[in-house]
Short mmCIF file of C-alpha atoms in Angstrom, two decimals:
data_model
loop_
_atom_site.label_atom_id
_atom_site.label_comp_id
_atom_site.label_asym_id
_atom_site.label_seq_id
_atom_site.Cartn_x
_atom_site.Cartn_y
_atom_site.Cartn_z
CA MET F 1 33.37 127.18 238.11
CA THR F 2 36.71 125.39 238.44
CA GLU F 3 36.35 125.11 242.20
CA ILE F 4 32.91 123.60 241.78
CA SER F 5 33.76 121.07 239.13
CA GLN F 6 36.92 119.90 240.83
CA LYS F 7 35.77 119.55 244.41
CA ALA F 8 32.02 119.01 244.59
CA PRO F 9 31.75 116.08 242.19
CA ALA F 10 34.74 114.38 243.80
CA LYS F 11 32.48 113.03 246.53
CA GLU F 12 29.76 111.81 244.23
CA PRO F 13 31.18 108.45 243.09
CA GLN F 14 31.76 107.28 246.66
CA GLU F 15 28.40 108.64 247.81
CA SER F 16 26.65 107.04 244.84
CA LYS F 17 28.40 103.74 245.55
CA GLN F 18 27.37 103.83 249.20
CA GLU F 19 23.82 104.80 248.31
CA SER F 20 23.65 102.03 245.72
CA HIS F 21 24.87 99.50 248.30
CA PHE F 22 22.31 100.76 250.82
CA ASP F 23 19.47 100.59 248.29
CA HIS F 24 20.48 97.07 247.25
CA SER F 25 20.47 95.93 250.88
CA ARG F 26 17.15 97.67 251.52
CA HIS F 27 15.55 96.03 248.49
CA LEU F 28 16.88 92.59 249.44
CA VAL F 29 15.86 92.78 253.09
CA GLY F 30 12.43 94.17 252.25
CA GLY F 31 11.86 91.63 249.50
CA LEU F 32 12.38 88.78 251.99
CA LEU F 33 10.94 90.38 255.12
CA GLY F 34 7.62 91.35 253.52
CA PRO F 35 6.45 87.83 252.59
CA ILE F 36 7.82 86.32 255.83
CA LEU F 37 5.88 88.74 258.05
CA ALA F 38 2.79 88.44 255.87
CA ILE F 39 2.80 84.63 256.23
CA LEU F 40 3.37 84.84 259.98
CA ILE F 41 0.41 87.20 260.38
CA TRP F 42 -1.69 84.87 258.22
CA LEU F 43 -0.86 81.88 260.46
CA ILE F 44 -1.26 83.61 263.85
CA PRO F 45 -4.88 83.63 265.15
CA ILE F 46 -6.10 87.18 265.82
CA GLU F 47 -9.29 87.79 267.78
CA GLY F 48 -11.69 90.45 266.65
CA LEU F 49 -10.95 90.08 262.94
CA THR F 50 -13.12 88.45 260.31
CA PRO F 51 -11.36 85.95 257.99
CA GLU F 52 -11.36 88.58 255.22
CA ALA F 53 -9.88 91.26 257.51
CA HIS F 54 -7.25 88.79 258.76
CA LYS F 55 -6.14 87.95 255.22
CA LEU F 56 -6.19 91.63 254.31
CA LEU F 57 -3.95 92.45 257.30
CA SER F 58 -1.27 90.09 256.00
CA ILE F 59 -1.55 91.59 252.50
CA VAL F 60 -1.37 95.15 253.86
CA THR F 61 1.76 94.19 255.82
CA LEU F 62 3.42 92.90 252.66
CA VAL F 63 2.44 95.97 250.64
CA ALA F 64 3.53 98.43 253.35
CA ILE F 65 6.97 96.83 253.71
CA TRP F 66 7.46 96.74 249.95
CA TRP F 67 6.36 100.36 249.62
CA ILE F 68 9.03 101.35 252.13
CA THR F 69 11.87 99.11 250.94
CA GLU F 70 10.99 99.05 247.20
CA PRO F 71 12.13 95.56 246.11
CA LEU F 72 9.65 96.19 243.28
CA PRO F 73 8.79 99.60 241.82
CA ILE F 74 6.21 101.28 244.05
CA PRO F 75 3.49 101.36 241.32
CA VAL F 76 3.94 97.61 240.78
CA THR F 77 3.50 96.97 244.49
CA SER F 78 0.32 99.06 244.30
CA LEU F 79 -1.07 96.48 241.87
CA VAL F 80 0.16 93.52 243.91
CA GLY F 81 -2.12 94.39 246.85
CA PRO F 82 -5.50 94.42 245.05
CA THR F 83 -4.49 91.41 242.94
CA LEU F 84 -3.71 89.32 246.04
CA CYS F 85 -7.02 90.42 247.56
CA VAL F 86 -8.83 88.91 244.57
CA VAL F 87 -6.72 85.74 244.46
CA LEU F 88 -7.15 85.14 248.21
CA ASP F 89 -10.90 85.86 248.06
CA VAL F 90 -10.89 88.93 250.26
CA VAL F 91 -13.12 90.78 247.77
CA LYS F 92 -14.36 90.31 244.22
CA MET F 93 -12.40 91.61 241.22
CA LYS F 94 -14.83 94.44 240.54
CA ASP F 95 -14.61 95.73 244.11
CA ALA F 96 -10.82 95.36 244.35
CA PHE F 97 -10.11 97.55 241.32
CA ALA F 98 -13.06 99.95 241.46
CA ALA F 99 -10.86 102.60 243.10
CA PHE F 100 -8.73 102.85 239.94
CA SER F 101 -11.66 104.68 238.30
CA ASN F 102 -12.11 107.12 241.18
CA PRO F 103 -12.84 110.66 239.85
CA MET F 104 -9.84 111.97 241.83
CA ILE F 105 -7.56 110.06 239.46
CA PHE F 106 -8.94 112.04 236.53
CA LEU F 107 -8.55 115.27 238.48
CA PHE F 108 -4.89 114.42 238.88
CA MET F 109 -4.58 113.30 235.26
CA GLY F 110 -6.00 116.58 234.00
CA GLY F 111 -3.63 118.46 236.28
CA PHE F 112 -0.69 116.49 234.90
CA ILE F 113 -1.64 117.34 231.31
CA ILE F 114 -2.05 121.07 232.02
CA ALA F 115 1.27 121.10 233.89
CA LYS F 116 2.98 119.33 230.97
CA ALA F 117 1.66 121.95 228.57
CA MET F 118 3.06 124.70 230.79
CA THR F 119 6.47 122.99 230.72
CA VAL F 120 6.51 122.10 227.01
CA ASN F 121 5.44 125.58 225.91
CA GLY F 122 7.65 127.46 228.37
CA LEU F 123 4.87 129.10 230.39
CA ASP F 124 6.43 127.89 233.63
CA LYS F 125 9.70 129.63 232.75
CA ARG F 126 7.88 132.86 231.93
CA ILE F 127 6.26 132.85 235.35
CA ALA F 128 9.47 131.97 237.22
CA TYR F 129 11.74 134.34 235.28
CA GLY F 130 9.10 137.05 235.53
CA ILE F 131 9.27 136.90 239.32
CA MET F 132 13.07 136.88 239.28
CA SER F 133 13.23 139.92 236.98
CA MET F 134 11.03 142.19 239.09
CA LYS F 135 12.65 145.51 240.00
CA TRP F 136 12.44 144.92 243.75
CA VAL F 137 14.72 141.87 243.43
CA GLY F 138 17.73 143.66 241.94
CA ASP F 139 21.11 142.20 242.85
CA SER F 140 20.58 141.91 246.61
CA PRO F 141 21.48 138.40 247.85
CA ARG F 142 18.64 138.39 250.40
CA ARG F 143 16.08 139.51 247.83
CA ILE F 144 17.36 137.02 245.27
CA PHE F 145 17.08 134.36 247.95
CA LEU F 146 13.46 135.42 248.53
CA ALA F 147 12.67 135.61 244.80
CA ILE F 148 14.05 132.13 244.11
CA GLY F 149 11.87 130.79 246.91
CA LEU F 150 8.75 132.62 245.70
CA ALA F 151 9.23 131.45 242.12
CA CYS F 152 9.68 127.83 243.21
CA MET F 153 6.75 127.98 245.61
CA LEU F 154 4.22 129.57 243.26
CA CYS F 155 5.10 127.32 240.30
CA SER F 156 5.02 124.08 242.30
CA GLY F 157 1.46 124.78 243.44
CA TRP F 158 0.38 123.89 239.91
CA ILE F 159 3.16 121.83 238.31
CA SER F 160 5.36 119.00 239.58
CA ASN F 161 7.75 120.01 242.36
CA THR F 162 10.39 117.93 240.58
CA ALA F 163 9.92 119.85 237.32
CA THR F 164 10.00 123.14 239.22
CA ALA F 165 13.23 122.22 241.00
CA ALA F 166 14.82 121.09 237.73
CA MET F 167 13.84 124.40 236.12
CA MET F 168 15.09 126.65 238.93
CA PHE F 169 18.22 124.66 239.77
CA PRO F 170 20.30 126.02 236.82
CA ILE F 171 19.26 129.59 237.69
CA ALA F 172 20.48 129.15 241.27
CA LEU F 173 23.73 127.66 239.98
CA GLY F 174 24.20 130.60 237.62
CA LEU F 175 23.74 133.08 240.46
CA LEU F 176 26.28 131.23 242.58
CA GLU F 177 28.73 131.30 239.69
CA ALA F 178 28.21 135.08 239.46
CA ILE F 179 29.14 135.33 243.15
CA ARG F 180 32.26 133.23 242.61
CA GLU F 181 33.41 135.37 239.70
CA MET F 182 32.73 138.60 241.60
CA MET F 183 34.69 137.39 244.61
CA ALA F 184 37.53 136.16 242.37
CA GLN F 185 37.87 139.65 240.88
CA LYS F 186 38.41 140.94 244.39
CA GLY F 187 41.15 138.38 244.99
CA LYS F 188 39.06 136.10 247.19
CA VAL F 189 38.61 132.48 246.14
CA ILE F 190 35.52 130.78 247.56
CA GLU F 191 34.58 127.13 247.45
CA LEU F 192 30.86 127.04 246.91
CA HIS F 193 30.42 123.60 248.44
CA THR F 194 31.51 125.08 251.79
CA TYR F 195 30.02 128.54 251.22
CA LYS F 196 27.06 129.13 253.55
CA TYR F 197 25.00 131.25 251.18
CA ALA F 198 25.35 128.61 248.45
CA THR F 199 24.02 125.92 250.80
CA GLY F 200 21.13 128.14 251.84
CA LEU F 201 20.17 129.00 248.24
CA MET F 202 20.21 125.33 247.25
CA LEU F 203 18.05 124.37 250.23
CA MET F 204 15.62 127.21 249.53
CA THR F 205 15.26 125.96 245.96
CA ALA F 206 14.37 122.47 247.19
CA TYR F 207 12.23 123.35 250.19
CA ALA F 208 10.15 126.01 248.42
CA CYS F 209 9.21 123.48 245.73
CA SER F 210 7.80 121.14 248.39
CA ILE F 211 6.13 123.97 250.30
CA GLY F 212 4.32 125.24 247.20
CA GLY F 213 2.71 121.85 246.69
CA VAL F 214 0.39 122.33 249.69
CA LEU F 215 -1.44 125.21 247.97
CA THR F 216 -3.81 123.16 245.81
CA PRO F 217 -5.24 119.63 245.80
CA ILE F 218 -3.23 118.88 242.64
CA GLY F 219 -0.03 120.48 243.96
CA THR F 220 1.34 117.24 245.38
CA PRO F 221 0.03 113.63 245.56
CA PRO F 222 -0.56 113.49 249.37
CA ASN F 223 -3.20 116.23 249.10
CA ILE F 224 -5.37 114.46 246.58
CA ILE F 225 -4.78 111.05 248.17
CA MET F 226 -6.19 112.25 251.49
CA LEU F 227 -9.12 113.93 249.74
CA GLY F 228 -9.76 110.62 248.03
CA PHE F 229 -9.64 108.74 251.33
CA LEU F 230 -12.05 111.21 252.94
CA ASP F 231 -14.47 110.75 250.05
CA GLU F 232 -14.03 106.97 249.87
CA LEU F 233 -13.95 106.10 253.57
CA ALA F 234 -15.88 108.87 255.33
CA HIS F 235 -18.05 110.14 252.44
CA ILE F 236 -16.80 113.67 252.98
CA HIS F 237 -16.10 115.89 249.98
CA ILE F 238 -13.67 118.79 250.31
CA SER F 239 -13.86 121.35 247.51
CA PHE F 240 -10.89 122.65 245.57
CA PHE F 241 -11.59 126.15 246.92
CA SER F 242 -11.81 125.01 250.55
CA TRP F 243 -8.46 123.26 250.29
CA MET F 244 -6.88 126.36 248.75
CA MET F 245 -8.07 128.53 251.65
CA TRP F 246 -6.11 126.64 254.30
CA GLY F 247 -3.46 125.51 251.80
CA PHE F 248 -2.60 129.15 251.11
CA VAL F 249 -2.26 129.94 254.82
CA ALA F 250 -0.12 126.84 255.40
CA MET F 251 2.07 127.59 252.38
CA VAL F 252 2.73 131.18 253.45
CA CYS F 253 3.46 130.21 257.06
CA TYR F 254 5.79 127.35 256.05
CA PHE F 255 7.61 129.69 253.68
CA ILE F 256 8.08 132.42 256.29
CA ILE F 257 9.54 129.95 258.78
CA THR F 258 11.79 128.40 256.12
CA TYR F 259 13.03 131.79 254.92
CA PHE F 260 13.73 132.95 258.48
CA ILE F 261 15.63 129.77 259.42
CA LEU F 262 17.66 129.57 256.21
CA THR F 263 18.66 133.25 256.23
CA ARG F 264 19.80 132.93 259.83
CA MET F 265 21.71 129.69 259.32
CA PHE F 266 23.16 130.56 255.90
CA PRO F 267 23.54 134.37 255.69
CA ALA F 268 25.08 136.19 252.75
CA ASP F 269 28.39 137.92 253.38
CA ILE F 270 28.03 140.37 250.49
CA ASN F 271 25.61 143.23 249.82
CA HIS F 272 25.07 142.70 246.10
CA ILE F 273 25.79 140.17 243.36
CA GLU F 274 27.40 141.74 240.31
CA GLY F 275 25.99 140.27 237.12
CA ALA F 276 22.84 138.87 238.73
CA GLN F 277 20.47 141.23 236.91
CA GLU F 278 22.21 140.60 233.61
CA LEU F 279 21.92 136.84 234.13
CA ILE F 280 18.18 137.00 234.78
CA ALA F 281 17.64 139.52 231.95
CA GLU F 282 19.37 137.14 229.56
CA LYS F 283 17.10 134.32 230.70
CA VAL F 284 14.05 136.50 230.03
CA ARG F 285 15.33 137.57 226.59
CA SER F 286 15.98 133.95 225.65
CA LEU F 287 12.23 133.28 225.93
CA GLY F 288 11.46 135.75 223.12
CA LYS F 289 7.93 136.99 222.50
CA TRP F 290 4.83 135.23 223.74
CA SER F 291 4.01 132.38 221.39
CA GLN F 292 0.47 131.35 220.50
CA ALA F 293 1.04 128.07 222.33
CA GLN F 294 1.95 129.95 225.51
CA LYS F 295 -1.16 132.12 225.24
CA ASN F 296 -3.33 129.06 224.68
CA THR F 297 -1.77 127.26 227.64
CA LEU F 298 -2.33 130.26 229.89
CA PHE F 299 -5.95 130.43 228.73
CA ALA F 300 -6.58 126.72 229.44
CA PHE F 301 -4.89 127.02 232.82
CA LEU F 302 -6.95 130.07 233.80
CA VAL F 303 -10.18 128.40 232.64
CA ALA F 304 -9.47 125.46 234.93
CA VAL F 305 -8.53 127.68 237.88
CA VAL F 306 -11.62 129.88 237.50
CA LEU F 307 -13.91 126.87 237.24
CA TRP F 308 -12.23 125.27 240.28
CA VAL F 309 -12.68 128.31 242.53
CA THR F 310 -16.16 129.32 241.31
CA PRO F 311 -17.99 126.93 243.70
CA GLY F 312 -16.19 128.57 246.62
CA VAL F 313 -17.26 132.02 245.47
CA ILE F 314 -20.86 130.83 245.03
CA SER F 315 -20.89 129.29 248.53
CA LEU F 316 -19.55 132.53 250.03
CA CYS F 317 -22.16 134.64 248.25
CA ASP F 318 -25.18 132.34 248.26
CA GLY F 319 -24.50 129.79 251.02
CA THR F 320 -23.42 126.16 250.99
CA ASP F 321 -27.01 124.94 250.46
CA SER F 322 -27.53 127.06 247.36
CA GLU F 323 -29.34 125.38 244.48
CA ILE F 324 -26.99 127.16 242.09
CA LEU F 325 -24.03 125.59 243.86
CA LYS F 326 -25.58 122.11 243.77
CA THR F 327 -26.34 122.44 240.06
CA TYR F 328 -22.83 123.74 239.32
CA ASN F 329 -21.15 120.88 241.23
CA LYS F 330 -23.36 118.38 239.42
CA ILE F 331 -22.45 119.74 235.97
CA LEU F 332 -18.83 120.72 236.61
CA PRO F 333 -17.27 118.63 239.36
CA GLU F 334 -13.56 119.26 239.94
CA SER F 335 -12.43 116.19 238.00
CA ALA F 336 -14.45 117.24 234.95
CA VAL F 337 -12.99 120.76 235.20
CA ALA F 338 -9.46 119.33 235.11
CA LEU F 339 -10.33 117.42 231.95
CA VAL F 340 -11.98 120.49 230.38
CA GLY F 341 -8.78 122.48 230.87
CA ALA F 342 -6.66 119.61 229.58
CA LEU F 343 -8.84 118.91 226.54
CA LEU F 344 -8.79 122.56 225.48
CA LEU F 345 -5.07 122.15 224.83
CA PHE F 346 -5.79 119.61 222.08
CA PHE F 347 -8.42 121.79 220.38
CA MET F 348 -6.55 125.10 220.30
CA PRO F 349 -4.00 125.37 217.44
CA ALA F 350 -0.47 126.52 218.24
CA ASP F 351 -0.03 128.24 214.88
CA ARG F 352 -2.11 129.99 212.25
CA LYS F 353 -1.72 127.15 209.77
CA LEU F 354 -3.57 124.83 212.16
CA LYS F 355 -0.87 122.18 211.77
CA ARG F 356 -0.12 121.63 215.44
CA PRO F 357 -2.24 121.69 218.59
CA THR F 358 -1.08 123.46 221.73
CA LEU F 359 -0.18 120.04 223.15
CA THR F 360 0.28 116.82 221.21
CA TRP F 361 -0.83 113.48 222.56
CA ARG F 362 2.76 112.22 222.59
CA GLU F 363 3.72 115.18 224.81
CA ALA F 364 0.69 114.68 227.05
CA VAL F 365 1.42 110.98 227.56
CA GLY F 366 4.95 111.88 228.60
CA GLY F 367 3.60 114.30 231.18
CA ILE F 368 1.18 111.93 232.88
CA GLU F 369 2.85 110.23 235.82
CA TRP F 370 1.22 106.84 235.33
CA GLY F 371 3.10 105.35 238.26
CA THR F 372 1.63 107.96 240.59
CA LEU F 373 -1.86 107.27 239.28
CA LEU F 374 -1.38 103.53 239.86
CA LEU F 375 -0.04 104.19 243.34
CA PHE F 376 -2.99 106.47 244.04
CA GLY F 377 -5.47 103.87 242.78
CA GLY F 378 -3.76 101.06 244.70
CA GLY F 379 -3.75 103.11 247.89
CA LEU F 380 -7.44 103.95 247.55
CA ALA F 381 -8.22 100.31 246.82
CA MET F 382 -6.37 99.02 249.90
CA GLY F 383 -7.83 101.78 252.07
CA GLY F 384 -11.35 101.05 250.88
CA MET F 385 -10.96 97.32 251.59
CA MET F 386 -9.53 98.05 255.03
CA TYR F 387 -12.63 100.10 255.77
CA SER F 388 -15.18 97.66 254.32
CA THR F 389 -13.69 94.62 256.10
CA GLY F 390 -13.45 96.44 259.44
CA LEU F 391 -9.65 96.23 259.50
CA SER F 392 -9.14 100.02 259.71
CA ALA F 393 -11.58 100.25 262.65
CA TRP F 394 -9.73 97.45 264.44
CA ILE F 395 -6.32 99.06 263.91
CA GLY F 396 -7.78 102.45 264.82
CA GLN F 397 -9.03 101.07 268.11
CA LEU F 398 -5.59 99.64 268.88
CA ILE F 399 -4.04 103.03 268.23
CA ILE F 400 -6.59 104.78 270.46
CA GLU F 401 -5.94 102.29 273.28
CA SER F 402 -2.18 102.79 272.92
CA LEU F 403 -2.74 106.53 273.38
CA GLY F 404 -4.52 106.02 276.69
CA GLY F 405 -8.05 105.30 275.58
CA LYS F 406 -9.28 108.84 275.00
CA PRO F 407 -6.49 111.20 273.92
CA SER F 408 -7.07 114.88 273.29
CA GLU F 409 -7.57 115.80 269.65
CA PHE F 410 -4.28 117.73 269.74
CA VAL F 411 -2.33 114.64 270.82
CA PHE F 412 -4.23 112.47 268.36
CA VAL F 413 -3.51 114.73 265.38
CA ALA F 414 0.10 115.28 266.49
CA VAL F 415 0.81 111.54 266.60
CA PHE F 416 -0.38 110.96 263.05
CA CYS F 417 1.33 114.10 261.72
CA VAL F 418 4.67 112.97 263.17
CA MET F 419 4.13 109.42 261.86
CA ALA F 420 3.44 110.75 258.37
CA LEU F 421 6.47 113.05 258.54
CA LEU F 422 8.93 110.40 259.68
CA LEU F 423 7.69 107.85 257.18
CA SER F 424 7.84 110.36 254.32
CA GLU F 425 11.48 111.05 255.18
CA LEU F 426 12.33 107.41 254.52
CA THR F 427 10.12 106.57 251.56
CA SER F 428 7.96 108.20 248.90
CA HIS F 429 5.60 110.71 250.50
CA THR F 430 2.90 109.28 248.25
CA ALA F 431 3.44 105.79 249.64
CA ALA F 432 3.66 107.19 253.19
CA THR F 433 0.28 108.90 252.77
CA ASN F 434 -1.26 105.71 251.41
CA MET F 435 -0.08 103.83 254.50
CA ILE F 436 -0.97 106.39 257.17
CA GLY F 437 -4.14 107.82 255.61
CA PRO F 438 -6.61 104.94 256.15
CA LEU F 439 -5.29 104.36 259.68
CA ALA F 440 -5.67 108.03 260.60
CA ILE F 441 -9.22 108.25 259.29
CA GLY F 442 -10.23 104.92 260.85
CA ALA F 443 -8.73 105.89 264.20
CA ALA F 444 -10.45 109.31 264.11
CA ILE F 445 -13.83 107.70 263.51
CA SER F 446 -13.19 105.18 266.32
CA ALA F 447 -12.23 107.98 268.70
CA GLY F 448 -15.27 110.05 267.82
CA PHE F 449 -13.26 112.83 266.16
CA SER F 450 -13.96 114.42 262.80
CA PRO F 451 -11.61 112.74 260.30
CA ILE F 452 -11.05 115.99 258.38
CA PRO F 453 -8.37 117.61 260.63
CA VAL F 454 -6.21 114.51 260.88
CA ALA F 455 -6.59 113.80 257.15
CA VAL F 456 -5.44 117.31 256.22
CA GLY F 457 -2.69 117.10 258.86
CA VAL F 458 -1.32 113.89 257.36
CA ALA F 459 -1.33 115.43 253.87
CA LEU F 460 0.46 118.59 254.98
CA SER F 461 2.98 116.70 257.14
CA SER F 462 3.85 114.33 254.30
CA SER F 463 5.01 117.35 252.29
CA LEU F 464 7.52 118.35 254.99
CA GLY F 465 10.18 115.82 254.06
CA PHE F 466 13.17 118.13 254.39
CA MET F 467 15.77 116.08 256.26
CA LEU F 468 17.23 113.67 253.70
CA PRO F 469 18.06 113.67 249.98
CA VAL F 470 15.82 110.62 249.51
CA SER F 471 12.83 112.33 251.12
CA THR F 472 11.69 114.12 247.97
CA PRO F 473 13.09 114.68 244.43
CA PRO F 474 13.88 118.41 244.92
CA ASN F 475 16.10 117.47 247.88
CA ALA F 476 17.93 114.94 245.71
CA ILE F 477 18.36 117.46 242.89
CA VAL F 478 20.03 120.13 245.03
CA TYR F 479 22.05 117.54 246.97
CA SER F 480 23.54 116.34 243.70
CA SER F 481 25.17 119.77 243.28
CA GLY F 482 27.63 118.94 246.05
CA TYR F 483 26.95 122.27 247.79
CA VAL F 484 24.70 120.81 250.49
CA PRO F 485 26.45 118.75 253.19
CA ILE F 486 24.14 115.99 254.41
CA THR F 487 24.56 117.15 258.02
CA LYS F 488 23.34 120.64 257.08
CA MET F 489 20.29 119.24 255.31
CA ILE F 490 19.40 117.04 258.29
CA LYS F 491 19.87 119.83 260.84
CA THR F 492 17.89 122.37 258.83
CA GLY F 493 15.22 119.82 257.98
CA VAL F 494 14.68 118.89 261.61
CA TYR F 495 14.10 122.53 262.55
CA ILE F 496 11.66 123.25 259.75
CA ASP F 497 9.84 119.90 259.98
CA PHE F 498 8.97 120.02 263.66
CA ILE F 499 8.44 123.78 263.94
CA GLY F 500 6.17 123.42 260.91
CA ILE F 501 4.12 120.62 262.43
CA PHE F 502 3.63 122.03 265.90
CA CYS F 503 3.41 125.75 265.06
CA ILE F 504 1.57 125.59 261.73
CA THR F 505 0.13 122.21 260.73
CA ILE F 506 -1.66 121.30 263.96
CA PRO F 507 -3.12 124.79 264.63
CA ILE F 508 -4.32 125.00 261.02
CA VAL F 509 -6.01 121.61 260.98
CA LEU F 510 -7.56 121.97 264.45
CA TYR F 511 -8.87 125.50 264.09
CA LEU F 512 -8.70 126.93 260.59
CA VAL F 513 -10.01 123.84 258.79
CA GLU F 514 -13.03 123.53 261.06
CA LEU F 515 -13.61 127.30 260.84
CA ILE F 516 -13.65 127.23 257.04
CA LEU F 517 -15.84 124.14 256.81
CA GLY F 518 -18.01 124.94 259.81
#
């Protein structure tokens, strides 16, 4: 541990100082540039736009620039847009903020509460440590590498990728320390910040957390944002089960590619890690016996999952036009199911004396990412107004013309996938999805394409932010260890990002999505 603590952190103050200077400059430039460009667009006559659409274009420009450069917190900017639309008479107050009561917000809220209960009561650790302690893992570096990735991936399909990364990060560090001690006993001193396997294990921890998010609609914000846009703008509803069908395929394929690339670029130079099994066994023992709160949390989680996938099973057995399916969806829509699972946590006692519920309200409030909900609502609001004023159709037509008038669906989807990817590398993937989503759907409708493939493609691509520490919180967490050189993260991220888009994302959205829904 001496090598780690002496060398890796030595770079952090300078890096933090440089990053702070960059962020300050970005905030300052964006804070000035946004209003300037918005005013210029307001003053320049634009043919083909109604007065409301013209004013909305200037507001969207301001919001987009501020989302990217963050002179204000992103959730605050998400409230600025609808507020300006009311003040400048683009739409009425009721219409501007109607999206903040969209059922998708309550689906996400319920998911947040269930995920918080899993974290508070230690169910997430039981799942992760359970995978790590399986007999097939043993002390093989390659199998440990795989197990870390599987644990991160499967957990982050249901809980925050940030929470998953924070949970698995200490385990990965402990395994690397076991390697250092084992090598030291053999007279070989290694510096983990330059040790290939250490870099690979850190990157696997980060990347698998992001990959797992594509599994479910609640796994990561871009998924549910695009589902919300499809429902709001194109009146198309995608079920939880349908998303999971292609989300599972995408997740597995992304993971295979990531595992293959990382094991080739950062191979282990040892055959076994002495002390690895003891480390994991100690983690498992520290959890003790199953508590009543853990059992209750597992029950609530399984209730929600079963109710979410039941419509898919009904449609497979009885057809999509089944009266049973229609009645079920009317009584138990996905948002209501999320709240059912979440509310169960407050009714089930965590002890026999009935003194404490499985989850307290104070704990639940701390688990709800209110900023994400505001960002989601603000994005839906701006997207809905772009659609209703005709702005999205106008922008969509410009995009189609810039692509030659009638591009192939492959080229069309590829352009928006790459746009979403590049933007999510530079800013929040949630903000990137809010910016690209309405344009992609509007352009698809203008081009005569189904908006579903491009919407799913944008969501999946936004989760592939693997190139920079700022792209996603798991990247930042592992980068802070000092074991991941920025050049290695960029190089690895480029490979996985673009192989993922062109070999997995586009084929899935063009063929598998239509096959499942068709």
